[in-house]
Coordinates of C-alpha atoms in Angstrom, one line a residue:
Chain A
M1 CA 191.5 17.5 -18.7
A2 CA 189.0 14.8 -18.4
L3 CA 186.0 17.3 -18.0
E4 CA 186.7 17.7 -21.2
W5 CA 185.0 14.8 -22.6
F6 CA 181.8 15.5 -20.5
R7 CA 181.9 19.3 -21.9
R8 CA 179.2 19.7 -24.2
E9 CA 178.4 22.8 -27.1
R10 CA 175.3 25.2 -25.6
S11 CA 173.5 24.2 -29.1
V12 CA 173.6 20.2 -28.7
I13 CA 170.9 20.5 -26.6
S14 CA 167.4 23.3 -27.1
P15 CA 164.7 24.0 -24.5
E16 CA 162.6 21.6 -26.8
Q17 CA 164.9 18.5 -25.6
K18 CA 165.4 19.7 -21.9
K19 CA 162.0 20.2 -21.6
S20 CA 161.8 16.4 -22.9
T21 CA 164.0 15.4 -19.4
T22 CA 160.7 14.3 -18.3
D23 CA 159.9 11.9 -20.6
A24 CA 163.2 10.7 -18.8
L25 CA 162.6 6.7 -17.9
W26 CA 164.1 7.7 -14.0
I27 CA 162.9 10.5 -11.9
K28 CA 164.9 11.9 -9.2
C29 CA 162.9 12.1 -5.5
E30 CA 162.6 16.4 -4.9
S31 CA 162.4 14.3 -0.9
C32 CA 164.3 11.6 -0.3
S33 CA 166.9 12.1 -3.4
E34 CA 166.1 7.8 -4.0
I35 CA 165.7 7.3 -7.7
V36 CA 162.6 5.9 -8.5
F37 CA 161.2 4.5 -12.1
K38 CA 158.7 7.2 -14.0
Q39 CA 156.5 4.6 -15.1
E40 CA 155.6 3.0 -11.2
L41 CA 155.5 7.3 -10.4
E42 CA 152.8 7.8 -12.0
K43 CA 151.2 4.3 -11.2
Q44 CA 151.2 5.8 -8.6
H45 CA 149.4 9.5 -8.7
L46 CA 152.8 11.6 -8.9
V47 CA 154.0 10.0 -4.9
C48 CA 157.4 9.1 -3.9
P49 CA 157.5 4.7 -3.4
K50 CA 160.2 5.8 -1.4
C51 CA 159.0 8.3 1.5
S52 CA 155.3 9.5 -0.1
F53 CA 156.6 12.6 -1.4
H54 CA 153.5 13.7 -3.2
F55 CA 154.9 15.4 -6.3
A56 CA 152.9 18.5 -7.8
M57 CA 150.8 17.2 -10.0
E58 CA 147.8 18.6 -13.0
G59 CA 144.8 19.4 -12.4
S60 CA 144.1 16.8 -15.9
A61 CA 145.4 14.4 -12.9
Y62 CA 143.6 15.0 -9.9
I63 CA 140.0 15.0 -12.4
A64 CA 140.8 11.0 -14.4
M65 CA 142.4 9.8 -10.4
L66 CA 138.6 11.7 -9.0
A67 CA 136.2 11.7 -11.6
D68 CA 134.4 8.0 -12.5
E69 CA 135.4 6.9 -15.9
G70 CA 133.0 8.9 -18.9
S71 CA 131.5 11.3 -16.3
W72 CA 133.5 14.4 -16.6
Q73 CA 132.5 17.9 -18.3
E74 CA 134.7 20.5 -18.0
T75 CA 132.3 24.0 -18.4
D76 CA 132.6 27.7 -18.7
S77 CA 136.1 26.5 -20.5
T78 CA 136.3 29.9 -22.6
L79 CA 136.2 32.8 -19.8
R80 CA 139.4 34.8 -20.2
S81 CA 140.7 37.9 -17.5
L82 CA 140.1 41.4 -19.3
D83 CA 142.7 43.7 -17.3
P84 CA 140.4 45.6 -15.0
L85 CA 143.4 48.2 -13.9
S86 CA 145.5 48.0 -16.4
F87 CA 148.7 46.3 -15.0
K88 CA 151.5 47.3 -15.9
D89 CA 155.3 46.4 -14.3
S90 CA 157.8 44.9 -16.8
K91 CA 155.7 43.6 -18.9
K92 CA 151.4 44.5 -19.0
Y93 CA 149.3 42.1 -17.2
A94 CA 147.0 41.4 -21.0
D95 CA 149.7 39.8 -21.8
R96 CA 151.4 37.9 -18.9
V97 CA 147.9 36.4 -19.1
T98 CA 148.4 35.7 -23.6
A99 CA 151.1 34.1 -22.1
S100 CA 150.3 31.8 -19.6
I101 CA 147.5 31.3 -21.3
R102 CA 149.9 30.0 -24.6
S103 CA 152.4 27.8 -22.3
T104 CA 149.6 26.1 -20.1
G105 CA 146.9 25.5 -23.4
K106 CA 144.8 27.2 -19.7
N107 CA 142.1 30.7 -20.1
D108 CA 143.2 30.8 -16.3
A109 CA 143.9 28.8 -12.8
I110 CA 140.6 27.0 -12.9
T111 CA 139.3 24.2 -14.0
I112 CA 135.4 23.2 -13.9
G113 CA 133.5 20.3 -14.7
S114 CA 130.5 17.7 -13.5
C115 CA 131.2 14.4 -13.7
A116 CA 129.8 11.7 -11.0
V117 CA 132.4 10.5 -7.9
G118 CA 131.6 7.3 -7.0
G119 CA 128.7 7.7 -8.1
F120 CA 127.7 10.4 -6.7
P121 CA 126.9 13.7 -8.4
A122 CA 129.3 16.8 -8.5
V123 CA 130.8 19.8 -9.5
L124 CA 134.8 19.7 -9.4
G125 CA 137.2 22.3 -9.6
V126 CA 141.0 22.2 -9.4
M127 CA 143.3 24.6 -9.6
E128 CA 146.2 24.7 -11.5
F129 CA 148.8 26.5 -10.2
S130 CA 151.4 26.7 -13.2
F131 CA 149.0 29.6 -14.2
M132 CA 150.3 32.8 -12.8
G133 CA 151.2 30.5 -9.4
G134 CA 147.4 29.9 -9.0
S135 CA 146.3 33.1 -9.0
V136 CA 143.0 34.0 -8.0
G137 CA 141.5 36.8 -10.0
S138 CA 138.0 37.6 -12.0
V139 CA 138.0 34.5 -13.9
V140 CA 138.3 31.7 -10.9
G141 CA 136.5 34.0 -8.9
E142 CA 133.0 33.5 -11.4
K143 CA 134.2 30.3 -12.4
I144 CA 134.1 29.0 -8.5
A145 CA 131.4 31.1 -8.4
R146 CA 129.1 29.7 -10.9
A147 CA 130.6 25.8 -9.7
V148 CA 128.5 26.6 -6.8
D149 CA 125.3 27.7 -9.3
H150 CA 125.7 24.2 -11.6
A151 CA 125.8 21.7 -7.7
I152 CA 123.2 24.5 -6.7
A153 CA 120.6 23.9 -10.7
A154 CA 121.6 20.0 -10.7
D155 CA 122.0 18.5 -6.2
R156 CA 125.2 18.5 -6.7
A157 CA 128.4 17.9 -4.2
L158 CA 131.0 20.6 -4.6
I159 CA 134.9 19.6 -4.2
L160 CA 137.7 22.5 -5.0
I161 CA 140.9 21.3 -5.2
S162 CA 143.3 24.5 -4.3
R163 CA 146.5 24.6 -4.8
S164 CA 146.6 28.7 -5.1
G165 CA 149.9 31.8 -4.0
G166 CA 146.1 34.1 -3.4
M167 CA 144.9 36.9 -4.5
R168 CA 146.4 38.2 -8.6
M169 CA 148.2 41.4 -7.5
Q170 CA 147.3 42.7 -11.6
E171 CA 143.8 42.6 -11.1
G172 CA 144.1 44.8 -7.9
M173 CA 141.2 45.0 -5.5
V174 CA 138.5 43.0 -8.4
S175 CA 140.6 40.3 -7.3
L176 CA 140.2 40.7 -3.4
M177 CA 137.2 41.0 -4.0
Q178 CA 136.9 37.1 -5.4
M179 CA 137.9 36.5 -2.3
A180 CA 134.7 38.2 -1.1
K181 CA 132.3 36.8 -4.2
T182 CA 133.7 32.6 -3.7
S183 CA 132.7 33.1 0.5
V184 CA 129.2 34.8 -0.8
K185 CA 128.3 32.0 -3.2
L186 CA 129.7 29.2 -0.3
T187 CA 127.2 30.4 1.6
Q188 CA 124.0 29.9 -1.2
L189 CA 125.5 26.0 -1.2
G190 CA 125.2 25.5 2.9
E191 CA 121.6 27.3 1.9
A192 CA 120.6 24.9 -0.1
G193 CA 122.1 21.9 2.1
L194 CA 124.9 20.9 -0.1
P195 CA 128.6 19.5 0.6
Y196 CA 131.5 21.2 0.1
I197 CA 134.5 19.0 0.2
S198 CA 138.5 21.5 0.2
I199 CA 140.9 19.8 -0.9
L200 CA 144.8 21.6 -0.2
T201 CA 147.2 20.8 -1.9
N202 CA 151.0 22.2 -1.4
P203 CA 150.8 25.2 -1.4
T204 CA 147.9 26.9 -0.9
T205 CA 148.4 30.5 0.5
G206 CA 146.9 33.7 0.9
G207 CA 143.8 35.1 0.3
T208 CA 143.0 32.1 -1.1
T209 CA 143.7 30.1 2.0
A210 CA 141.7 33.0 3.7
S211 CA 138.3 32.8 1.6
F212 CA 137.5 29.8 0.1
S213 CA 139.6 27.0 1.1
M214 CA 139.2 27.3 4.6
L215 CA 135.5 27.3 4.4
G216 CA 134.7 23.2 3.9
D217 CA 132.4 22.2 5.1
V218 CA 135.5 19.7 5.8
I219 CA 138.7 19.7 4.6
F220 CA 141.3 17.7 3.9
A221 CA 144.7 18.4 2.7
E222 CA 148.2 17.0 0.8
P223 CA 150.3 15.3 3.7
G224 CA 153.6 17.7 3.9
A225 CA 151.6 20.4 2.1
L226 CA 152.4 24.5 2.6
I227 CA 149.4 26.0 4.5
G228 CA 149.7 29.2 5.6
F229 CA 147.8 33.0 5.8
A230 CA 151.3 34.7 5.4
G231 CA 153.5 33.4 3.1
P232 CA 157.0 31.1 4.9
R233 CA 159.4 34.4 4.0
V234 CA 156.4 36.8 5.2
I235 CA 156.3 36.1 8.7
K236 CA 160.6 35.1 9.3
Q237 CA 161.5 39.3 8.4
T238 CA 158.1 39.9 10.5
I239 CA 159.4 38.0 13.7
G240 CA 163.3 38.5 13.0
Q241 CA 163.9 34.7 13.9
D242 CA 163.9 31.5 11.7
L243 CA 160.2 29.1 11.2
P244 CA 160.3 26.1 13.6
P245 CA 160.7 22.9 11.0
G246 CA 157.4 21.3 9.6
F247 CA 155.6 25.4 11.2
Q248 CA 152.4 25.9 8.2
R249 CA 152.6 22.0 6.8
S250 CA 149.9 20.1 6.8
E251 CA 150.6 17.7 9.7
F252 CA 151.4 21.2 11.7
L253 CA 147.4 22.5 10.9
L254 CA 146.2 19.1 11.6
E255 CA 147.5 19.6 15.5
K256 CA 146.4 23.0 15.4
G257 CA 143.1 21.7 14.4
F258 CA 142.2 23.6 11.4
L259 CA 142.1 20.6 8.8
D260 CA 139.8 17.4 9.5
R261 CA 142.2 15.4 8.0
I262 CA 145.3 14.5 6.0
V263 CA 144.8 12.4 2.8
H264 CA 147.2 10.3 0.9
R265 CA 146.5 10.7 -2.6
S266 CA 146.1 7.3 -3.2
D267 CA 143.6 7.3 -1.0
L268 CA 141.4 10.7 -2.1
K269 CA 138.8 9.3 -3.9
P270 CA 137.4 6.8 -1.8
T271 CA 138.2 9.7 1.3
V272 CA 135.9 12.1 -0.8
V273 CA 132.9 9.2 -2.2
Q274 CA 133.2 7.5 2.1
A275 CA 131.6 11.3 2.9
L276 CA 129.9 12.7 0.2
R277 CA 128.3 9.0 1.1
V278 CA 127.0 9.8 4.5
F279 CA 126.8 13.7 3.4
M280 CA 124.8 13.4 0.2
H281 CA 122.3 10.4 2.1
S282 CA 119.0 12.6 1.9
K283 CA 119.8 14.6 -1.8
V284 CA 120.1 11.3 -3.6
H285 CA 117.6 9.0 -4.2
A286 CA 117.8 5.6 -6.5
Chain B
M1 CA 131.4 69.4 0.7
S2 CA 134.5 69.9 2.3
K3 CA 135.5 73.2 3.4
T4 CA 139.1 75.4 3.4
A5 CA 139.0 77.2 6.4
T6 CA 142.3 76.7 7.0
H7 CA 142.8 79.0 10.2
E8 CA 139.9 76.9 11.8
A9 CA 141.6 73.7 10.5
V10 CA 144.6 74.4 12.3
K11 CA 142.5 75.9 15.3
S12 CA 140.4 73.4 16.0
G13 CA 142.9 70.6 14.9
A14 CA 145.0 72.0 18.0
A15 CA 142.9 71.8 20.7
H16 CA 141.0 69.0 20.1
S17 CA 142.2 65.4 22.0
N18 CA 142.4 62.0 20.4
G19 CA 140.4 60.6 22.1
T20 CA 143.5 58.3 24.1
A21 CA 147.2 59.9 23.7
G22 CA 146.4 63.5 24.7
T23 CA 146.6 66.2 22.4
V24 CA 146.4 66.2 18.1
K25 CA 148.3 69.3 17.3
S26 CA 148.7 70.5 14.4
G27 CA 151.7 70.7 12.5
F28 CA 154.7 71.3 13.3
A29 CA 154.1 71.4 16.9
S30 CA 153.1 67.1 16.5
G31 CA 156.3 66.2 14.7
F32 CA 155.2 65.1 12.2
V33 CA 154.3 66.8 8.3
L34 CA 154.3 65.0 4.8
D35 CA 157.0 66.3 2.7
F36 CA 153.7 67.6 0.4
E37 CA 152.4 69.8 4.1
K38 CA 155.2 70.8 4.2
P39 CA 155.0 74.7 2.9
I40 CA 151.2 74.8 4.2
V41 CA 152.1 73.9 6.9
E42 CA 155.3 76.7 7.8
L43 CA 153.3 79.1 6.5
E44 CA 150.3 78.1 8.4
H45 CA 152.5 78.5 11.5
K46 CA 153.9 81.8 10.6
I47 CA 150.2 83.4 10.7
A48 CA 149.8 81.9 13.8
E49 CA 152.9 83.0 14.9
M50 CA 151.7 86.8 13.7
R51 CA 148.3 86.6 14.7
T52 CA 149.9 86.1 18.7
L53 CA 152.3 88.9 18.2
A54 CA 149.1 90.6 16.3
E55 CA 147.0 90.1 19.2
S56 CA 149.5 90.8 22.2
S57 CA 151.0 93.8 21.2
G58 CA 148.0 95.2 19.6
M59 CA 149.6 95.7 16.4
K60 CA 145.9 96.0 14.2
N61 CA 148.6 96.9 10.9
L62 CA 149.2 93.6 10.7
G63 CA 145.8 92.3 9.8
V64 CA 146.2 93.2 6.1
E65 CA 149.1 91.1 5.9
I66 CA 147.2 87.6 7.9
D67 CA 144.9 88.3 5.1
R68 CA 146.8 87.6 2.5
M69 CA 148.6 85.1 4.2
Q70 CA 145.7 83.1 4.9
K71 CA 144.5 83.5 1.1
K72 CA 147.8 82.1 -0.3
A73 CA 147.9 79.7 2.6
H74 CA 144.8 78.6 1.3
R75 CA 145.8 78.6 -3.0
M76 CA 148.8 76.6 -1.9
R77 CA 146.6 73.6 -0.4
E78 CA 143.2 74.0 -3.1
E79 CA 146.8 73.4 -5.7
V80 CA 148.5 70.8 -3.8
Y81 CA 145.2 69.7 -2.5
S82 CA 143.7 69.0 -6.3
Q83 CA 146.2 66.6 -7.7
L84 CA 147.6 64.0 -5.0
S85 CA 149.7 61.4 -6.2
R86 CA 148.5 58.0 -5.4
W87 CA 151.4 58.0 -3.5
Q88 CA 150.7 60.8 -2.0
K89 CA 147.7 59.5 -1.0
V90 CA 149.0 56.4 0.3
Q91 CA 150.9 58.4 2.6
L92 CA 148.0 60.9 4.0
A93 CA 146.0 57.6 4.5
R94 CA 148.6 56.2 6.5
H95 CA 149.3 59.9 8.2
P96 CA 150.7 59.1 12.2
R97 CA 148.5 62.3 13.1
R98 CA 145.3 60.9 11.6
P99 CA 141.9 59.8 13.5
Y100 CA 140.8 56.7 13.9
T101 CA 138.4 54.8 14.7
L102 CA 137.8 55.1 18.5
D103 CA 138.5 59.2 17.5
Y104 CA 135.0 58.7 15.4
I105 CA 133.6 56.5 17.7
E106 CA 134.1 59.2 20.1
R107 CA 132.7 62.3 18.2
L108 CA 129.8 59.6 16.6
F109 CA 128.4 58.6 19.4
S110 CA 126.6 59.6 22.5
G111 CA 127.1 57.1 24.2
F112 CA 129.2 53.5 23.4
L113 CA 129.9 50.8 25.3
E114 CA 133.4 49.1 24.3
L115 CA 132.7 44.7 24.3
H116 CA 136.3 42.8 24.5
G117 CA 137.3 39.6 24.1
D118 CA 136.8 36.4 21.6
R119 CA 135.2 34.2 24.2
A120 CA 137.9 31.8 23.1
F121 CA 141.4 32.9 23.4
G122 CA 141.9 36.5 24.5
D123 CA 141.1 40.3 23.5
D124 CA 142.7 41.5 20.5
H125 CA 143.7 45.2 21.4
A126 CA 144.0 45.6 17.2
I127 CA 140.2 45.7 16.7
V128 CA 137.3 47.8 19.0
S129 CA 133.9 47.0 19.8
G130 CA 130.7 47.6 21.0
I131 CA 127.0 48.4 21.2
A132 CA 126.7 52.1 20.3
E133 CA 123.9 55.2 19.8
M134 CA 123.1 57.6 17.9
D135 CA 120.4 59.5 18.0
N136 CA 117.4 57.5 18.1
L137 CA 119.3 54.9 15.9
K138 CA 121.1 51.6 18.2
M139 CA 124.1 50.1 16.8
L140 CA 126.9 47.6 16.7
V141 CA 130.4 49.2 15.8
I142 CA 133.3 46.9 14.9
G143 CA 136.7 48.8 13.6
H144 CA 140.7 48.3 13.3
Q145 CA 142.4 50.2 15.4
K146 CA 145.7 51.8 15.6
G147 CA 148.0 53.3 18.3
R148 CA 149.1 56.8 18.4
G149 CA 153.3 56.7 19.2
T150 CA 155.7 54.1 20.1
K151 CA 153.6 52.2 23.0
E152 CA 149.7 52.4 21.8
N153 CA 150.8 51.5 18.5
I154 CA 152.7 48.3 19.9
Y155 CA 149.1 47.5 22.5
R156 CA 147.5 48.1 19.4
N157 CA 150.2 45.6 17.5
F158 CA 149.5 49.4 14.5
G159 CA 146.1 47.7 14.4
M160 CA 147.2 44.3 11.8
A161 CA 144.5 42.3 13.8
N162 CA 145.2 38.5 15.0
P163 CA 142.8 35.4 14.5
E164 CA 140.9 36.5 18.3
G165 CA 140.1 39.9 16.8
Y166 CA 138.2 38.5 13.9
R167 CA 136.7 36.0 16.5
K168 CA 135.8 38.6 18.5
S169 CA 134.5 40.5 15.6
I170 CA 132.1 37.7 14.8
R171 CA 130.3 36.8 18.1
L172 CA 129.4 40.1 18.2
L173 CA 128.3 40.2 14.6
G174 CA 126.3 37.3 16.2
L175 CA 124.7 39.9 18.8
A176 CA 124.2 42.9 16.2
E177 CA 121.6 39.5 14.1
K178 CA 119.5 38.8 17.6
F179 CA 118.8 41.4 18.3
K180 CA 118.2 43.2 15.4
L181 CA 121.3 45.9 15.3
P182 CA 122.8 47.4 12.1
V183 CA 126.4 47.5 11.8
V184 CA 129.4 50.0 11.7
T185 CA 132.9 48.6 10.3
F186 CA 135.3 51.0 10.3
V187 CA 138.9 49.7 8.3
D188 CA 141.7 51.1 9.0
T189 CA 144.8 48.3 9.4
P190 CA 147.7 47.3 7.0
G191 CA 146.7 43.9 6.9
A192 CA 146.5 40.8 9.4
Y193 CA 149.4 40.1 10.9
P194 CA 151.9 37.6 9.8
G195 CA 153.2 36.4 12.4
L196 CA 154.2 33.1 13.7
G197 CA 151.1 32.3 16.1
A198 CA 148.5 34.5 14.7
E199 CA 149.5 31.3 11.8
E200 CA 149.2 28.7 14.3
R201 CA 145.3 29.9 15.5
G202 CA 144.7 29.8 11.8
Q203 CA 144.9 33.4 10.5
A204 CA 143.5 32.7 7.4
E205 CA 140.1 30.4 9.1
A206 CA 139.4 33.2 10.6
I207 CA 139.4 35.5 7.9
A208 CA 137.8 33.1 5.7
R209 CA 135.2 32.5 8.7
S210 CA 134.2 36.2 9.0
L211 CA 133.8 36.9 5.2
Y212 CA 131.3 34.0 5.6
E213 CA 128.8 35.0 8.4
M214 CA 129.1 38.0 7.3
A215 CA 128.4 37.4 4.2
R216 CA 124.4 35.5 5.5
L217 CA 123.9 38.3 8.1
K218 CA 120.7 38.6 8.5
V219 CA 121.2 42.6 9.4
P220 CA 122.2 45.3 6.8
I221 CA 126.2 45.7 6.9
L222 CA 128.0 49.5 6.8
T223 CA 131.6 50.1 6.2
I224 CA 133.6 53.1 6.2
V225 CA 137.6 53.2 5.2
I226 CA 138.9 55.7 7.2
G227 CA 142.6 55.0 6.4
E228 CA 144.4 51.8 4.7
G229 CA 142.5 48.9 4.2
G230 CA 144.8 46.9 4.0
S231 CA 143.8 43.2 1.7
G232 CA 143.0 40.1 3.5
G233 CA 142.8 42.0 7.2
A234 CA 140.2 44.4 5.9
L235 CA 137.7 42.5 3.9
A236 CA 137.3 40.7 7.2
L237 CA 135.3 44.2 8.2
S238 CA 133.7 44.7 5.1
I239 CA 131.5 42.7 3.8
A240 CA 128.7 45.6 3.5
D241 CA 125.3 46.9 1.9
R242 CA 127.0 49.9 1.2
I243 CA 131.2 50.7 1.5
F244 CA 131.4 54.3 1.7
M245 CA 135.7 55.4 1.3
L246 CA 136.8 58.3 3.4
E247 CA 138.4 60.6 0.5
Y248 CA 142.5 60.4 0.9
S249 CA 141.7 56.6 2.4
I250 CA 142.9 53.3 -0.1
Y251 CA 142.4 50.2 0.0
S252 CA 144.8 47.5 -1.6
V253 CA 144.8 43.9 -2.5
I254 CA 148.8 44.2 -1.3
S255 CA 150.8 47.3 0.3
P256 CA 152.6 49.1 -2.8
E257 CA 155.4 48.2 -1.3
G258 CA 154.8 44.9 -1.0
C259 CA 153.4 44.5 -4.3
A260 CA 156.9 46.7 -5.5
S261 CA 159.3 44.3 -3.7
I262 CA 157.5 41.4 -6.3
L263 CA 157.5 43.2 -9.2
Y264 CA 160.4 45.3 -9.0
R265 CA 162.2 43.1 -6.4
D266 CA 162.6 46.9 -4.7
A267 CA 160.4 47.6 -2.0
A268 CA 161.4 51.7 -3.2
Q269 CA 159.8 51.7 -5.9
A270 CA 156.2 51.1 -4.3
P271 CA 154.8 55.2 -5.3
Q272 CA 154.7 53.6 -9.1
A273 CA 152.9 50.2 -7.4
A274 CA 150.4 53.1 -6.4
E275 CA 150.0 54.4 -9.1
S276 CA 149.8 50.5 -10.7
L277 CA 147.6 49.1 -8.0
K278 CA 144.3 52.1 -8.3
L279 CA 143.6 52.1 -4.7
T280 CA 142.1 55.3 -3.5
A281 CA 138.9 56.1 -3.5
D282 CA 138.5 57.4 -6.8
D283 CA 139.9 54.2 -8.3
L284 CA 137.7 52.3 -6.6
L285 CA 134.3 53.6 -7.1
E286 CA 135.3 54.0 -10.5
L287 CA 136.0 50.3 -10.2
G288 CA 132.3 49.9 -8.8
I289 CA 134.2 48.4 -5.5
I290 CA 132.5 51.3 -2.8
D291 CA 129.7 52.6 -2.9
G292 CA 131.3 56.1 -2.7
I293 CA 132.8 59.2 -0.9
I294 CA 133.0 61.0 2.5
P295 CA 135.8 64.2 1.7
E296 CA 137.5 65.5 3.8
P297 CA 138.9 68.7 5.5
K298 CA 141.4 70.4 2.3
G299 CA 144.0 69.7 4.1
G300 CA 142.9 65.4 5.0
A301 CA 141.0 64.5 7.8
H302 CA 143.6 65.1 10.6
E303 CA 143.3 68.7 10.1
N304 CA 140.2 68.2 11.4
F305 CA 138.2 65.5 13.3
D306 CA 135.6 66.8 14.2
E307 CA 134.6 67.9 10.7
T308 CA 135.2 64.7 9.5
A309 CA 133.7 62.8 12.2
Q310 CA 130.3 65.2 10.8
S311 CA 131.0 64.2 7.5
I312 CA 130.5 60.5 8.4
K313 CA 127.5 61.2 10.9
L314 CA 125.8 62.9 8.3
R315 CA 126.0 60.1 5.7
L316 CA 125.8 57.0 8.6
L317 CA 122.2 59.6 9.1
D318 CA 121.0 59.2 5.6
T319 CA 122.2 55.7 4.5
L320 CA 121.4 53.1 7.6
P321 CA 117.6 53.8 7.6
E322 CA 117.1 53.2 4.2
L323 CA 119.1 49.7 4.7
L324 CA 116.7 49.6 7.7
R325 CA 113.6 49.6 5.9
E326 CA 114.4 47.2 4.1
P327 CA 113.2 44.0 4.4
S328 CA 115.9 41.4 5.7
D329 CA 116.0 38.5 2.4
Q330 CA 115.8 41.4 0.4
L331 CA 118.6 42.9 2.2
M332 CA 120.8 39.6 1.8
E333 CA 120.4 39.4 -2.4
A334 CA 120.7 42.8 -3.1
R335 CA 124.2 42.2 -0.7
H336 CA 125.2 39.1 -2.5
R337 CA 124.0 40.7 -6.1
K338 CA 126.5 43.2 -6.0
Y339 CA 129.6 41.0 -4.2
E340 CA 128.2 38.5 -7.7
R341 CA 128.2 40.8 -10.4
I342 CA 132.5 41.7 -9.1
G343 CA 134.8 40.7 -11.7
Y344 CA 136.0 41.7 -15.0
F345 CA 136.5 38.6 -17.7
L346 CA 135.2 38.4 -21.8
E347 CA 133.9 34.6 -22.5
A348 CA 133.8 33.7 -26.3

């Protein structure tokens, strides 16, 4: 049969080769199914040139996009999570953390550092969804706390890019308390009169949304991002009916009054800089 | 510290009104008994029957037998309650006969004036709040309110607040600060309501704002977890200078059922998840999350509302004056240090 021609031996493609399909020249858009030239996509910060769908982008790419060239200095990169509950399900939490560190090359779900953005001094934090779903535990909480301290110490603005499924269950109440800890720290930033720009990307849900993500002086979101407190599946279960189209997407939140703006990725840096220029007017004097 | 006079507990449990839904009866009379309560409650029921019989028939010789049975019931209680599993404590925390916020308010304060509404959208019945007086202490009280029975539970949305509930609370925090009143909050919720309208009206923003405002409030805040501390919905009322938990209350980042359905794809594994989550008062004291445990009567708060309320009152009278003596900048400083310290990590 003809199909036989296409059958391949299992052993022909190794997992490594399979992973490398992202190195292909062409990529199919998840939204409009258009085949896009990969180089073109990367040039446009992973936004589909045909339909403007925003592909998931790694933390490092956001840093490269926002930080002025040569200004980025990562801080507090060696913090690692402990296992306060000795939590174990099918796997030990400690082993999950080790496996995530190995697979992502990151020590936890956020990268922070100082940089200049359009010439304005800033502390930038970018969440890493690939690290346990961007879940927030002790390390993320502590790094956001330190980001606030760094900002206050050097009169810098704070910019956080959220991408997270919520609190990290495996750290139990210690993780829930990171909502409290980050909120406490943000009041200190507020007292210091320094701006906090919160940028929400797909997805931002749970305790992350219900703490630092929603506490920005201004809150921007990428188009089409899922943003909410409860996950769509839980809400669907609770109310026993399907959710309306577009529910909990950026456009919906803007309409309901919970975002300042939806910002296309290619406009993100100019928009942030515009805000900093106004908010930092009393802080930066040449 | 908890008293163990079981017959007293049975009698007083049966005698007290819960304030909102008629009379609370102990044991079988109310129709709800947990599995591990059953043998004890059965025995107590028998004792009560014998006592009635002894009284009505004048059979004095039953006294010895009643005493013997009472000692046995007492021993059984000691034994069962000294080795409760975490899951059993979850069940006690959710016990449908457990006292709720209004039951305590009724017993703790000489005067309570409930204040309603968020001034923006509506009044959330899942959160009650108002100004209260206890001896010479004036304060603001905010708490989740569950309902007793189906009808009242629907009215109270099972203690699951919508954004307007948290916004009502935030509004009243402003009053507390203006009039220099300490704030006492009672936490008892399965969680913030995960509904369509709640999302539309910004559940996440309401909770986040509440955390922020409590973090910078210039008056003392004291939280008592009286039943279920369900995740963000509970946290939104519990950024506090002191957090106490009743002995059989729980506080968790996720419900054991929710945790089990994510980790084991099976909500029925909740008992196992409860063990992993470390959600009891003892666990959280050990983890440094809470400041103390308020003992409950043997058998749990539902066996004696008055005694539990009294224990809470003692703790409030013990703690509030001390917090009120602190200058507000030092109070806030200490509150901030306390939350800044929470976290378990290492740094290479």
